[in-house]
Amino acid sequence: MIYINKDVCNGCGKSKETMCERICPGDLLFRNKDKKADIRDQGACWVCAACVKACPQHAIELKLPLQIGGNGASLNARVSKGETIWALKDLKGNVEEFKIKSWVDRDKEGCPALIGEKADKV
Amino acid sequence: MVAVIPHNEIVLDMDKVKITRLKTDVLIVGGGAAGCFAASELKVNAPNCDCIVMEKAHIDRSGCLAMGINAINAYLNPGETPDSFVAYIKNEFMGVVREDLLYSIAEGLNSVVHEVEGWGLPIEKDRNGYYKMRGKRSIRIHGERLKPILAERAKRSGAKILNRVVATNFIFDGERVSGAYGFGIRDMTFYVIEAKAVLVATGGASRIYKPNNEGSARNLMWYSPWNVGTGYAMGTRIGAEMTCFENRFVALRVKDVNAPTGTLALGVGAKQINAIGESYLSERYECFGGRKCVTPYRLYATILEDKAGRGPCYLDISHLGDRERRKLKEDFLSMNPSIVLLWADEGLDKKLSCVEICGTEPFIEGGHSEAGYWVDVDRRTTIKGLYAAGDITGGSPKKYASGAWVEARISVKTIIADIRSNGKIRAVDESDIQNELQRITAPFYNHNQNSVTAREMEERLQKVMDEYAGGISTNYELNDKRLRLARDLLNELLGHLEFLRADNSYELVGCLEIIDRIEVAQVLVEHLFHRRETRWPCYQTRIDFPDRDDRFWLKYVNSIRDTSSGKIKIIKRDLQ
């Protein structure tokens, strides 16, 4: 499941769809009537983190449902040019950070699918 | 029932469904690992060939690779040859594989991996510049962004990408496929795409069986929950021959979060131990091959331990130091982040020692196991104009992502040659277009006391399959009587299809998916019914025929659905 911080989410302004809505492989996200991102059905989420990585505001966190022992820990991710940077937080507020290589600029043609609709216009 | 919030922008108004007609040379159905690679391959080798990719989600993060992967498990490291690769897989699958297909994959593996590396995929290397081996046929990668890297190539190739268009059926005149229909869920548009050749590159089928967890954790499964077997259903509806559906795939995974056990067993040498600390594969199952047993036996042994009262079973990682633990977390983040969350839920300061493992529900697919289209070595299906690559292709298991790329390459080569000699598009019958539009939009009109939602149908399908067609609750065991019941209940379920209802495009896709899944389940049950032996424990365990019978069953079980009666005919084919 995911947690969308509604104070941070700006609904991706005037863009046709929110970036999370654009990317979710299960088509679970949408812009609600308050112009914020929302999820239709937490139980249908695959916990793939596509939305977490795509959110320009970093407003989305990954969580686990209580059913399988979810206890409040959360995972955030941001995507830089060559790395994916993760922040893992437990209930006590301890944070562990990871910077993991995820792309090498071999053909000098630019970075694939960073964020946003620009990525669709290559 | 889980309440589904309606999509605020989509209005239920049939008059707003537009029809858009497109023509192209090559239509690729499914923009996953195989589809993206195929689009790039086609435009590189035949730049003048028009190409459309039809993708149900967004190609940047769709299909099996949406989360990323941390290893390429089909690669020939030094010392391995195409012959040794084929021999290994033949042994893993108890002799019933298509050696011709596997050989063609093996020959192409290394070059496709090098190609994708050139596109920007980071691959770990040792001091001498060689790939870091994880196993004889496995290399370590930093693959979190593998799908966006592939998608970028498909986009840059010049192929036209149709995101959020769900394929519904092939355009078929009884003889030849000449395109496909799709429903655009964002633009409420019915697409009629005519093509000289169609490559089906969709995924396998998940959510057929009741999953390990339900409700809020029901889609935390191994295979992508949105791979629902649409490519299979579209193929069987036009009478395409399918093979090896009874070779289901059941993954041995980390309990509840479905993280890969290979990352622990292959990656850091974790041993499988039971609840009393025995390394049970070597201590109790030398008869299966001990720690070197073939994949289904790792799972089978785990289930036997549970039955004997020595469960739960674990992968032991207590030998890892702090640096290795951190590296392990990094590996999982690039592939399946939920296990790292599970650990954090127990507290980041807690030392990791053992990870509980269990089997998933069964899946139908052709990348790890071998359910799929019956194809020739050039990846032509049995229907003219239709080609297949990736998880949808049968008989060639353990090809994984890199094997899907090879199949994409082979199929594209065939398509280019074939359309040069037969380059005409046949006209579509206008009544076919209207019939298909009516079929797929029918759930919009069902609003009465009898109507059912896709989710209700899913619960019924999963219950029937779990109880009568060898799901988790029966330890994957099958028998004649239960399979007959499954057959009857699935037939009954088909009768409910006319009551499916949808209020918006999201729900409509759910309805189309459940129809596809029920049809796949029917084919599956017939295959399971007809293999009267036990060839692959857990994948296909017949308690009424408990032994492997090489005299009668070194054969492929294939099927063809009759296009008019809908009946499924089983064909036994000799090994080739």
PDB file of C-alpha atoms in Angstrom, chain B residues 126 151 189 309 346 541:
ATOM      1  CA  ASP B 126      34.988  -7.697 -11.336  1.00  0.00           C
ATOM      2  CA  ALA B 151      10.958   1.846 -22.783  1.00  0.00           C
ATOM      3  CA  THR B 189     -11.657   5.148 -27.454  1.00  0.00           C
ATOM      4  CA  GLY B 309       5.422 -30.821  11.450  1.00  0.00           C
ATOM      5  CA  GLU B 346      10.416  -5.136  12.894  1.00  0.00           C
ATOM      6  CA  THR B 541       0.966 -33.161  -8.674  1.00  0.00           C
TER       7      THR B 541
END
